[in-house]
CSV table of N, CA and C in Angstrom, one decimal:
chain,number,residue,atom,x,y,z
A,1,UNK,N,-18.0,173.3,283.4
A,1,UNK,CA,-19.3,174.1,283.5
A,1,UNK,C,-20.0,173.8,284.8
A,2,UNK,N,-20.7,175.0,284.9
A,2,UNK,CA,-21.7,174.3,286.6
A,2,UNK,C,-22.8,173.7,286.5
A,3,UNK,N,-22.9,173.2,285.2
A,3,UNK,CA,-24.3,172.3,284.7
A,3,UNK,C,-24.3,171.0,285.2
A,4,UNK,N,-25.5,170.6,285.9
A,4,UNK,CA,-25.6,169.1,286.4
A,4,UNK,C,-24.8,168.0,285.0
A,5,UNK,N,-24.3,167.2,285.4
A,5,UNK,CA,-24.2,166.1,284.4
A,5,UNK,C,-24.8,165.7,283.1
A,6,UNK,N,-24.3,165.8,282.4
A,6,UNK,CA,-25.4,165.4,281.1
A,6,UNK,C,-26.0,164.1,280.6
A,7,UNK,N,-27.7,163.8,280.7
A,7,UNK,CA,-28.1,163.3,280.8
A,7,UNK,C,-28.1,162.1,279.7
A,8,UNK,N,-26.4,161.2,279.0
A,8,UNK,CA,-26.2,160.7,278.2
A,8,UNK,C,-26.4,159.1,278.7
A,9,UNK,N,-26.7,158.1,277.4
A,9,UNK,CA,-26.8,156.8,277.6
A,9,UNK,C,-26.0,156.1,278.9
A,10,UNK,N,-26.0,154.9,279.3
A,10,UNK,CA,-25.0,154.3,279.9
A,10,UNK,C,-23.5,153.6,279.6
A,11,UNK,N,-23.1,154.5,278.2
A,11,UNK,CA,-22.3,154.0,278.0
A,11,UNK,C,-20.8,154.1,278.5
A,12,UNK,N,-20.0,153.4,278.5
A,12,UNK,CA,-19.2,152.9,280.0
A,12,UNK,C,-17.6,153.2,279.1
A,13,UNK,N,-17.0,154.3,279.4
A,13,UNK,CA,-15.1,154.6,278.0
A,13,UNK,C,-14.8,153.2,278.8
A,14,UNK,N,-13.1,153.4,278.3
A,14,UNK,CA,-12.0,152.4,278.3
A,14,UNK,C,-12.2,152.3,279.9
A,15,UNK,N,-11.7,153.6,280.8
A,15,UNK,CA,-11.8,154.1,282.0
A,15,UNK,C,-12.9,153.4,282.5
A,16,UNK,N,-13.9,153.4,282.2
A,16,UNK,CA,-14.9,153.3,283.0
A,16,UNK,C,-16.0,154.5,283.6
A,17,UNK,N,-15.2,156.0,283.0
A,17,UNK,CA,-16.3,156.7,283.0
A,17,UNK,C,-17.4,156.7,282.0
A,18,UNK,N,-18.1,157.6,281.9
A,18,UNK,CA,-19.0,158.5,280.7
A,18,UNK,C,-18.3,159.0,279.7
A,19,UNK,N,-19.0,158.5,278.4
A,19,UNK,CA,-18.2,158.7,277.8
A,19,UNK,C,-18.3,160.4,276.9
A,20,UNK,N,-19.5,160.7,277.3
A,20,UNK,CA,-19.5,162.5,277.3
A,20,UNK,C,-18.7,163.4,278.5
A,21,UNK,N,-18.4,163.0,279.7
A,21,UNK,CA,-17.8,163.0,281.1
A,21,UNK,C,-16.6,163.9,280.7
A,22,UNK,N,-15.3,163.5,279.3
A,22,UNK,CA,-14.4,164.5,279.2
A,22,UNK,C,-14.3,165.8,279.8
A,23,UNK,N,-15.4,166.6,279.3
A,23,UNK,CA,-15.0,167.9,279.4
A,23,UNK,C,-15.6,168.2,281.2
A,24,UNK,N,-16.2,167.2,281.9
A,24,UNK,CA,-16.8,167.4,283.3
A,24,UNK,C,-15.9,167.7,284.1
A,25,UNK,N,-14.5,167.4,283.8
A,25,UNK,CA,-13.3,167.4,284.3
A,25,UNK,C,-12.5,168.6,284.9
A,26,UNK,N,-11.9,169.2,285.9
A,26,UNK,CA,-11.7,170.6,286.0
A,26,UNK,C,-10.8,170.9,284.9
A,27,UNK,N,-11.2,172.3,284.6
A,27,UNK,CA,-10.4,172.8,283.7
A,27,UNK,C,-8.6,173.2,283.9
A,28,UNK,N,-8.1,172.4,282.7
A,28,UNK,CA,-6.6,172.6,283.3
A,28,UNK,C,-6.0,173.7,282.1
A,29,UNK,N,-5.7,174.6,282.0
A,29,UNK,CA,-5.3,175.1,281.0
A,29,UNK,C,-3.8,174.1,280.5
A,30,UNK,N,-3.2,174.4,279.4
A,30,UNK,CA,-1.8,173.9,278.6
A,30,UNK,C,-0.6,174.7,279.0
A,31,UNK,N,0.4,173.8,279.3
A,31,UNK,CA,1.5,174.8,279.5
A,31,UNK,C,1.6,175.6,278.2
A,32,UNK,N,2.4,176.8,278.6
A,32,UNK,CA,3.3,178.0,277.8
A,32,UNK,C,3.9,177.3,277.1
A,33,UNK,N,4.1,177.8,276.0
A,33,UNK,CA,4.9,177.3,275.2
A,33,UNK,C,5.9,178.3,274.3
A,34,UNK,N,7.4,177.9,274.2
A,34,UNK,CA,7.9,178.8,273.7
A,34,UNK,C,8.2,178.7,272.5
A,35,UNK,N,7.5,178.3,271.2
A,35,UNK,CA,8.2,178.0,269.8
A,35,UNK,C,9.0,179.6,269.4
């Protein structure tokens, strides 16, 4: 999204980012899949 950061506690994932931060991530879509 183009939304500033969301303004969530300090709490720190495994990584060391934010742990709302997931989706801040660029968007990757999933490979094709052929079932």
């Amino acid at each position: 999204p183009n939304t500033p950061p969301p303004d969530v506690p300090a709490y720190r994932g495994p990584l060391g980012e934010r742990a709302q931060w997931w989706w801040y991530d660029p968007y990757e879509p999933p490979p094709p899949t052929d079932n």
